[in-house]
Amino acid sequence: MTPSPDAPARLPRAVLRHGGARCAALCAVSAAATAAGLLLPAALGRTLDLLLADAPAVRWVACCAGLVLLIAVLDGCAGVLTGTVDARSTAWLRRRVTGQVLALGPRAGARFGAGDLVARLVGNAAQAGTAPAALTALIAALAGPVGGVVALGVIDPWLAAVFLVGAPVLALLLRAFARDTSACVADYQRVQGRMAAALAEAVGGFRTIRAAGAEDRETARILAPLPELSRAGHRMWRVQGRAAAQAVTVAPLLNLGVVAVAGLLLAHHRLSVGEVLAASRYAVLATGVGVLVGQLAALSRARAATGRLAEVLAEPAPRYGTRGLPPGSGRLELRGVTASRGGRTVLDGVDLLIPGGTTLAVVGRSGTGKSLLAELAGRLADPDAGEVLLDGIPLRDLTHADLRHAVSYAFARPALLGTTIEDTIAFGLTTPSPARIRSAARTARADGFVRRLPDGYATRCADAPRSGGESQRLGLARAFARGGRLLILDDALSSLDTVTEHQIAQSLLAPGTGPTRLLIAHRTGTAARADAVAWLDGGRVRAVGPHAELWRDAEYRAVFGA
């Protein structure tokens, strides 16, 4: 699949559709506030004429007071609706982008960087969420000048004609401002993303940084883009300041022209004093470029942020099929599997067959593609060529639910997600039971140290002190609790002591019925307990056979440093 070229255009429309009724309500309230604002100058002018003529004006004074109160109420309602629309749009965008990132898996981090993804998900999503309200506010802000020009024409066509002479200049200023602001904001957000990516790398490697005494150097590396960020920010504010200054220069001239013509018309008795007052107020509304500049700036920031989110959503996510798994023992087959990483072919035409219920250990030197093979075997990644089959069904054809129920994983450095230890082991289970969780923990030799924690299985995972081996045992318990017909251990025994590894291997590899097991192995003991060993060398399967037979080859022994 290739990224959709029109994804950046679809996302803003999708955000607006999601807002739906709330956006419509905000638009109605804003339109009503604008209409009340347009009626107020006419009401003030009529009131002034009545007062100057000593005529009764109580009703018109009350009308003016009512319009002022109505505008205040509508502005308050618009503020509440704006906050609601912004919050709901931001939440919707974050859910959608988070789902896309999780669907993309490791490819998302490789494509964008973990820190940049966080910046997009947190900062850019919040800015993009303001787009519906910003667009509504811009439309309302445009309605003010348009209504002001129409009102000037109603008072006297000459007043509207004077204003329209300078209107094209204002339109060109706003067009140039919108174009320049979008470019500046996009540059600013890109630099922010780079800084966030560098910070995320430093946080992940803080022990290495501290051990090397490189705190100052890393601080300098993270903050290195600050001058570029500053330049982008200054450009953005210069553009806005220049637009505001130009508007301030043009708008008073137009106001002065309208008031001057209104004065001449007053002198010729074509306008009343109240109509001159109204005309002066409508001229201010018609030249409300300052409001438009602010709304355009907000919309430009939102559009730039939406574009960065659309880049993530445009990445093609894996598609799942509609077929279910037939009854079977977990027979796994790789046919002509080729896969690349970073432009380098890591696996090249790999063919493997693991009979159901048996154990295959995969060994090889570093960089031969063992972990990539483990990813492909359970469809955490897709091959560039060839296919992977489970009980005769290509993994691409399986439904998401069938695939994930059938395959369990344990990793060398497991991510222990969940609030408590029990949540961590039960992660991914639809209906976890305490008995199942504790049985899995006993199989992984984790039950003993978990019970010694202050609150046992109810201990918060973040508060539970544990070694690397204990973390691996929790990851193994999670995989055992999930069950399924295929168990993949990606170097998941590497941090265990020899005795614990032997105990777990005895339970895991005991003869009899059980899931098919694919082990990425670095120790001879693990390879020796497997039914067969696949020896990877240079991205290809060099040999498959029992460990005892392969051990006769000196190059195979060298893989283990023997």
XYZ file of C-alpha atoms in Angstrom:
562
model
C 0.000 0.000 0.000
C 1.078 3.558 -0.640
C 0.188 6.656 1.366
C -2.988 8.397 0.224
C -2.082 11.717 -1.459
C -5.373 13.361 -0.468
C -5.149 12.406 3.222
C -4.089 15.959 4.266
C -7.211 17.346 2.558
C -9.556 14.741 4.063
C -8.510 15.172 7.687
C -9.804 18.779 8.168
C -13.148 17.739 6.666
C -13.271 14.726 8.975
C -12.607 16.950 12.011
C -15.430 19.269 10.967
C -17.803 16.339 10.443
C -16.919 14.979 13.865
C -17.813 18.348 15.446
C -21.175 18.170 13.674
C -23.933 19.602 15.832
C -21.589 21.511 18.156
C -19.916 23.268 15.229
C -23.357 24.128 13.844
C -24.413 25.504 17.235
C -21.196 27.529 17.499
C -21.748 28.874 13.988
C -25.339 29.848 14.846
C -24.317 31.566 18.086
C -21.459 33.412 16.355
C -23.769 34.488 13.531
C -26.327 35.720 16.049
C -23.645 37.692 17.924
C -22.449 39.232 14.648
C -26.028 40.133 13.681
C -26.602 41.771 17.068
C -23.344 43.662 16.657
C -24.507 44.913 13.263
C -27.875 46.043 14.638
C -26.355 47.955 17.551
C -24.898 50.943 15.556
C -28.247 51.481 13.798
C -30.070 51.370 17.137
C -27.570 53.814 18.688
C -27.946 56.206 15.745
C -31.737 56.102 15.942
C -31.606 56.701 19.708
C -29.292 59.703 19.240
C -31.615 61.259 16.633
C -34.608 60.877 18.949
C -32.732 62.374 21.896
C -31.584 65.366 19.820
C -35.176 65.912 18.668
C -36.509 65.687 22.272
C -38.684 62.779 21.158
C -39.485 59.746 23.399
C -36.508 57.361 23.199
C -37.071 54.971 26.105
C -37.870 51.998 23.858
C -34.761 52.588 21.747
C -32.561 53.007 24.822
C -33.971 49.709 26.119
C -33.333 48.163 22.685
C -29.673 49.269 22.794
C -29.279 47.914 26.328
C -30.916 44.643 25.266
C -28.563 44.299 22.283
C -25.520 44.931 24.499
C -26.738 42.289 26.964
C -27.535 39.857 24.138
C -24.047 40.295 22.644
C -22.465 39.614 26.054
C -24.567 36.437 26.543
C -23.877 35.197 23.021
C -20.145 35.843 23.414
C -20.197 33.823 26.651
C -22.047 30.959 24.943
C -19.583 31.110 22.038
C -16.678 30.849 24.497
C -18.150 27.756 26.158
C -18.950 26.119 22.811
C -15.481 26.940 21.498
C -13.846 25.240 24.472
C -16.117 22.198 24.088
C -15.510 21.876 20.340
C -11.746 22.299 20.801
C -11.598 19.653 23.549
C -13.724 17.099 21.693
C -11.924 17.621 18.385
C -8.538 17.270 20.095
C -9.631 14.081 21.864
C -10.932 12.616 18.592
C -7.706 13.447 16.768
C -5.583 11.935 19.538
C -7.610 8.726 19.539
C -7.331 8.445 15.776
C -3.601 9.177 15.603
C -2.853 6.911 18.589
C -4.719 4.066 16.911
C -2.793 4.669 13.693
C 0.571 4.706 15.497
C -0.234 1.445 17.274
C -1.436 -0.087 14.002
C 1.787 0.941 12.245
C 3.885 -0.535 15.055
C 7.675 -0.186 14.828
C 7.384 1.444 11.398
C 5.856 4.556 12.991
C 8.899 5.096 15.213
C 11.281 4.441 12.348
C 9.426 6.824 10.035
C 8.829 9.754 12.393
C 10.829 9.131 15.591
C 9.306 8.490 19.011
C 9.820 12.049 20.285
C 8.358 13.636 17.161
C 5.315 11.355 17.418
C 4.780 12.503 20.997
C 5.051 16.152 19.878
C 2.482 15.550 17.135
C 0.144 13.655 19.447
C 0.314 16.194 22.286
C 1.060 19.654 20.882
C -0.028 19.386 17.249
C -3.257 17.544 18.077
C -4.203 20.308 20.527
C -3.566 22.954 17.857
C -5.315 20.977 15.126
C -8.319 20.506 17.423
C -8.906 24.270 17.359
C -9.481 24.231 13.580
C -13.327 23.883 13.602
C -13.778 26.693 16.128
C -11.133 28.839 14.393
C -12.877 28.388 11.043
C -16.231 29.288 12.585
C -14.705 32.360 14.248
C -13.132 33.406 10.942
C -16.465 33.124 9.135
C -18.108 35.211 11.874
C -15.254 37.716 11.680
C -15.733 37.969 7.913
C -19.463 38.490 8.376
C -18.753 41.638 10.381
C -16.897 43.527 7.587
C -19.325 42.278 4.923
C -22.303 43.318 7.027
C -20.638 46.666 7.752
C -20.229 47.391 4.024
C -23.854 46.404 3.343
C -25.028 48.646 6.196
C -22.992 51.578 4.790
C -24.679 51.024 1.446
C -28.105 51.034 3.110
C -27.320 54.356 4.854
C -25.981 55.862 1.604
C -24.399 54.177 -1.456
C -21.595 56.741 -1.503
C -20.365 55.534 1.883
C -20.071 51.948 0.622
C -18.375 53.162 -2.579
C -15.692 55.027 -0.611
C -14.925 51.925 1.428
C -14.874 49.567 -1.574
C -12.178 51.683 -3.252
C -9.658 50.482 -0.644
C -11.115 46.992 -0.014
C -8.887 45.223 -2.617
C -5.785 46.432 -0.751
C -7.074 44.860 2.476
C -7.905 41.630 0.660
C -4.366 41.386 -0.779
C -2.858 42.035 2.645
C -4.898 39.234 4.212
C -4.076 36.811 1.383
C -0.336 37.446 1.704
C -0.567 37.121 5.486
C -2.327 33.741 5.313
C 0.255 32.368 2.848
C 3.321 33.558 4.778
C 1.944 32.516 8.169
C 1.274 28.935 7.036
C 4.884 28.507 5.893
C 6.336 29.996 9.104
C 4.129 27.915 11.385
C 4.997 24.696 9.527
C 8.734 25.426 9.952
C 8.253 26.186 13.652
C 6.370 22.934 14.301
C 8.938 20.850 12.413
C 11.784 22.200 14.560
C 9.723 21.536 17.693
C 9.332 17.921 16.572
C 13.092 17.510 16.096
C 13.779 18.827 19.597
C 11.155 16.493 21.076
C 12.747 13.531 19.280
C 16.193 14.395 20.673
C 14.769 14.766 24.187
C 13.013 11.384 23.972
C 16.280 9.715 22.943
C 18.106 11.315 25.882
C 15.432 10.280 28.386
C 15.583 6.697 27.117
C 19.370 6.628 27.433
C 19.797 8.642 30.628
C 21.885 5.918 32.314
C 24.341 5.834 29.438
C 24.534 9.643 29.417
C 25.138 9.824 33.157
C 27.685 7.019 33.092
C 29.618 8.825 30.367
C 29.394 12.173 32.167
C 27.914 13.651 28.989
C 24.993 15.585 30.482
C 26.228 18.965 29.246
C 26.959 17.644 25.765
C 23.531 16.019 25.479
C 21.862 19.187 26.738
C 23.645 21.112 24.008
C 22.561 18.525 21.402
C 18.904 18.708 22.444
C 18.902 22.502 22.458
C 20.958 22.879 19.274
C 17.841 23.634 17.138
C 16.854 26.497 19.469
C 18.342 29.217 17.203
C 16.441 27.773 14.254
C 13.280 27.620 16.391
C 13.843 31.221 17.421
C 14.274 32.329 13.803
C 11.085 30.537 12.783
C 9.204 32.107 15.705
C 10.524 35.573 14.930
C 9.560 35.151 11.264
C 6.058 34.172 12.338
C 5.634 37.203 14.582
C 7.221 39.515 11.985
C 4.682 38.345 9.425
C 1.821 38.947 11.840
C 3.247 42.295 12.968
C 3.775 43.450 9.388
C 0.220 42.490 8.465
C -1.156 44.286 11.522
C 0.936 47.393 10.787
C -0.203 47.479 7.164
C -3.798 47.032 8.263
C -3.423 49.808 10.833
C -2.152 52.067 8.044
C -4.911 51.302 5.551
C -7.911 50.902 7.890
C -7.827 54.430 9.446
C -7.606 55.987 5.989
C -10.738 54.114 4.944
C -12.475 55.077 8.200
C -11.482 58.705 7.685
C -12.766 58.622 4.113
C -16.134 57.199 5.190
C -16.524 59.712 8.038
C -15.523 62.615 5.744
C -18.118 61.654 3.138
C -20.693 61.156 5.911
C -19.892 64.673 7.163
C -20.428 66.127 3.686
C -23.732 64.287 3.391
C -24.705 65.622 6.819
C -23.880 69.165 5.695
C -26.166 68.669 2.683
C -28.907 67.315 4.973
C -28.817 63.894 3.362
C -27.853 62.196 6.629
C -28.846 62.748 10.240
C -26.414 62.973 13.157
C -27.473 59.503 14.275
C -26.774 58.093 10.791
C -23.304 59.664 10.845
C -22.684 57.940 14.197
C -23.918 54.638 12.754
C -21.787 55.097 9.623
C -18.667 55.676 11.715
C -19.339 52.461 13.669
C -20.033 50.466 10.504
C -16.793 51.775 8.990
C -14.936 50.376 12.014
C -16.688 47.022 11.566
C -15.942 46.992 7.833
C -12.242 47.597 8.428
C -11.969 45.015 11.249
C -8.768 43.606 9.779
C -7.151 43.280 13.199
C -9.712 40.657 14.181
C -9.294 38.904 10.844
C -5.496 38.820 11.235
C -5.819 37.106 14.614
C -8.350 34.576 13.332
C -6.290 33.855 10.223
C -3.198 33.290 12.372
C -5.092 30.828 14.592
C -6.480 28.983 11.566
C -3.033 28.837 9.937
C -1.526 27.280 13.071
C -4.362 24.763 13.194
C -3.971 23.881 9.512
C -0.216 23.400 9.842
C -0.736 21.128 12.856
C -3.436 19.194 10.978
C -0.979 18.660 8.123
C 1.546 17.077 10.504
C -1.113 14.719 11.868
C -2.241 13.889 8.331
C 1.310 12.756 7.514
C 1.003 10.080 10.198
C -2.485 9.055 9.101
C -1.349 8.840 5.471
C 1.107 6.049 6.300
C -0.422 2.738 5.171
C -1.387 0.586 8.154
C -1.478 -3.229 7.955
C -4.732 -4.643 6.648
C -6.252 -7.805 8.055
C -8.210 -10.447 6.218
C -11.566 -12.059 6.862
C -10.588 -15.720 7.271
C -10.598 -17.586 10.550
C -8.138 -20.231 11.658
C -9.180 -23.831 11.067
C -8.578 -26.438 13.770
C -4.861 -27.174 13.948
C -1.807 -27.682 16.095
C 0.014 -24.472 15.176
C 2.004 -25.529 12.112
C 4.127 -22.519 11.090
C 5.602 -22.151 7.609
C 7.728 -19.436 5.991
C 7.864 -19.568 2.192
C 10.494 -17.510 0.368
C 10.386 -14.748 2.980
C 12.469 -11.680 2.148
C 12.536 -8.576 4.342
C 14.563 -5.362 4.414
C 15.356 -2.794 7.069
C 16.913 0.591 6.417
C 17.477 -0.220 2.758
C 19.387 -3.435 3.593
C 18.075 -6.928 2.889
C 18.147 -8.688 6.263
C 16.312 -11.904 5.356
C 16.653 -13.283 1.846
C 14.381 -16.065 0.634
C 13.941 -17.839 3.973
C 12.051 -21.163 3.943
C 11.163 -22.783 7.273
C 8.666 -25.361 8.476
C 7.839 -25.893 12.146
C 5.477 -28.813 12.756
C 2.655 -28.143 15.188
C 3.490 -28.634 18.849
C 7.264 -28.680 18.311
C 10.021 -26.257 19.254
C 12.380 -24.553 16.808
C 15.315 -22.537 18.112
C 16.708 -19.857 15.790
C 20.398 -19.059 16.258
C 22.901 -16.890 14.435
C 25.372 -14.090 14.863
C 24.228 -10.562 15.608
C 22.597 -8.877 12.624
C 21.531 -12.059 10.842
C 17.817 -11.231 11.193
C 16.707 -13.404 14.114
C 14.482 -10.798 15.757
C 13.083 -9.737 12.382
C 12.174 -13.361 11.688
C 10.376 -13.460 15.059
C 8.430 -10.318 14.108
C 7.402 -11.805 10.762
C 6.376 -15.136 12.315
C 3.580 -13.475 14.314
C 2.925 -10.615 11.886
C 4.322 -7.789 13.935
C 5.798 -6.904 10.542
C 5.109 -7.988 6.956
C 7.727 -9.407 4.580
C 8.648 -7.593 1.388
C 8.244 -10.878 -0.487
C 7.028 -14.374 0.333
C 4.427 -15.311 2.904
C 4.011 -16.732 6.395
C 1.328 -19.352 7.060
C -0.200 -20.676 10.277
C -1.972 -24.006 9.902
C -2.035 -23.432 6.157
C -3.604 -19.936 6.263
C -1.492 -16.903 5.240
C -1.244 -14.509 8.167
C -2.367 -11.610 5.927
C -5.708 -13.391 5.365
C -6.535 -13.859 9.049
C -8.817 -11.568 10.992
C -7.127 -9.397 13.595
C -8.877 -11.220 16.458
C -7.959 -14.727 15.226
C -4.334 -13.786 14.621
C -3.788 -12.164 18.026
C -5.584 -14.939 19.905
C -3.429 -17.534 18.190
C 0.005 -15.932 18.708
C 1.717 -15.011 21.995
C 5.009 -13.135 22.348
C 7.655 -12.652 25.029
C 10.578 -10.283 24.500
C 14.066 -9.688 25.858
C 13.040 -6.273 27.217
C 9.278 -6.536 27.793
C 7.160 -3.409 28.115
C 5.267 -4.042 31.357
C 1.979 -2.253 30.712
C -0.780 -2.146 33.300
C -1.433 -0.546 36.669
C -0.679 -3.511 38.928
C 1.406 -6.667 38.569
C -1.817 -8.610 37.994
C -2.848 -6.166 35.256
C 0.562 -6.557 33.651
C 0.309 -10.339 33.425
C -3.328 -10.149 32.262
C -2.567 -7.494 29.604
C -4.472 -8.300 26.412
C -6.781 -10.905 27.963
C -10.492 -10.357 27.415
C -11.638 -12.131 30.579
C -8.622 -12.681 32.847
C -9.026 -14.956 35.873
C -6.805 -14.823 38.990
C -6.210 -18.577 38.794
C -4.970 -18.341 35.215
C -2.694 -15.404 36.039
C -1.120 -17.137 39.030
C -0.654 -20.379 37.109
C 1.177 -18.486 34.344
C 3.330 -16.725 36.957
C 4.279 -20.058 38.520
C 5.266 -21.452 35.116
C 7.441 -18.374 34.546
C 8.934 -18.698 38.057
C 7.566 -15.231 38.905
C 5.052 -16.187 41.593
C 7.647 -16.308 44.381
C 9.056 -12.789 44.031
C 5.602 -11.307 43.266
C 4.207 -12.651 46.559
C 7.094 -11.037 48.425
C 6.078 -7.579 47.150
C 4.233 -5.324 49.641
C 0.805 -5.918 48.076
C 1.569 -9.064 46.120
C -0.198 -9.149 42.762
C -1.970 -5.870 43.648
C 1.351 -3.979 43.875
C 1.555 -1.087 41.468
C 3.892 -2.087 38.632
C 5.673 1.284 38.727
C 6.409 0.812 42.454
C 7.659 -2.779 42.221
C 11.468 -3.009 42.382
C 12.680 -5.728 40.045
C 15.755 -6.867 38.183
C 16.026 -7.423 34.447
C 15.478 -11.139 34.965
C 12.358 -10.537 37.053
C 10.989 -8.237 34.351
C 11.599 -10.995 31.802
C 9.741 -13.474 34.001
C 6.729 -11.148 34.136
C 6.872 -10.878 30.344
C 6.992 -14.681 30.087
C 4.049 -15.006 32.492
C 2.051 -12.625 30.294
C 2.796 -14.767 27.221
C 1.913 -18.001 29.055
C -1.363 -16.485 30.302
C -2.395 -15.560 26.758
C -1.963 -19.095 25.476
C -2.682 -19.696 21.795
C -1.259 -22.149 19.319
C 2.029 -20.314 18.575
C 4.427 -19.006 21.234
C 7.328 -16.804 20.089
C 10.136 -16.008 22.519
C 12.450 -13.330 21.161
C 15.511 -13.852 23.378
C 13.093 -13.826 26.319
C 15.358 -15.986 28.540
C 18.543 -13.950 28.096
C 18.484 -12.167 31.482
C 17.613 -15.225 33.558
C 20.124 -17.052 35.715
C 21.039 -20.552 34.594
C 18.942 -22.326 37.229
C 15.777 -20.304 36.516
C 16.254 -20.693 32.765
C 16.574 -24.463 33.213
C 13.404 -24.618 35.337
C 11.368 -22.577 32.872
C 12.713 -24.511 29.898
C 11.759 -27.800 31.535
C 8.151 -26.618 31.908
C 8.044 -24.882 28.544
C 9.636 -27.588 26.440
C 8.187 -30.642 28.182
C 7.062 -33.360 25.735
C 3.338 -33.556 25.017
C 0.660 -31.329 23.632
C 1.243 -27.613 23.728
C 1.724 -24.617 21.471
C 4.259 -24.484 18.676
C 7.323 -22.664 20.010
C 9.744 -20.441 18.117
C 12.733 -19.431 20.264
C 15.390 -16.874 19.447
C 18.313 -18.412 21.327
C 21.774 -17.233 22.308
C 22.643 -19.985 24.792
C 23.609 -23.533 23.939
C 21.347 -24.871 26.703
C 18.260 -23.315 25.105
C 19.188 -24.548 21.623
C 19.955 -28.033 22.917
C 16.474 -28.414 24.437
C 14.681 -27.537 21.191
C 13.390 -30.201 18.808
C 15.337 -28.544 15.986
C 17.609 -25.556 15.378
C 17.518 -23.171 12.399
C 20.959 -21.650 11.829
C 20.734 -18.211 10.196
C 23.796 -16.917 8.395
C 23.891 -13.873 6.133
C 20.095 -13.578 6.046
C 19.615 -17.158 4.847
C 18.932 -20.477 6.552
C 22.287 -22.242 6.476
C 21.110 -25.444 8.150
C 18.207 -26.960 10.098
C 18.654 -29.892 12.426
C 19.134 -31.069 15.997
C 21.594 -29.044 18.038
C 23.800 -32.120 18.634
C 24.289 -32.636 14.899
C 24.967 -28.973 14.116
C 27.434 -28.783 17.011
C 29.863 -30.867 14.986
C 30.372 -27.864 12.697
C 33.068 -25.522 14.024
C 31.390 -22.472 12.485
C 28.140 -23.338 14.275
C 30.024 -23.630 17.561
C 31.566 -20.227 16.866
C 28.076 -18.697 16.887
C 28.005 -19.418 20.637
C 31.592 -18.305 21.124
C 32.802 -21.898 21.519
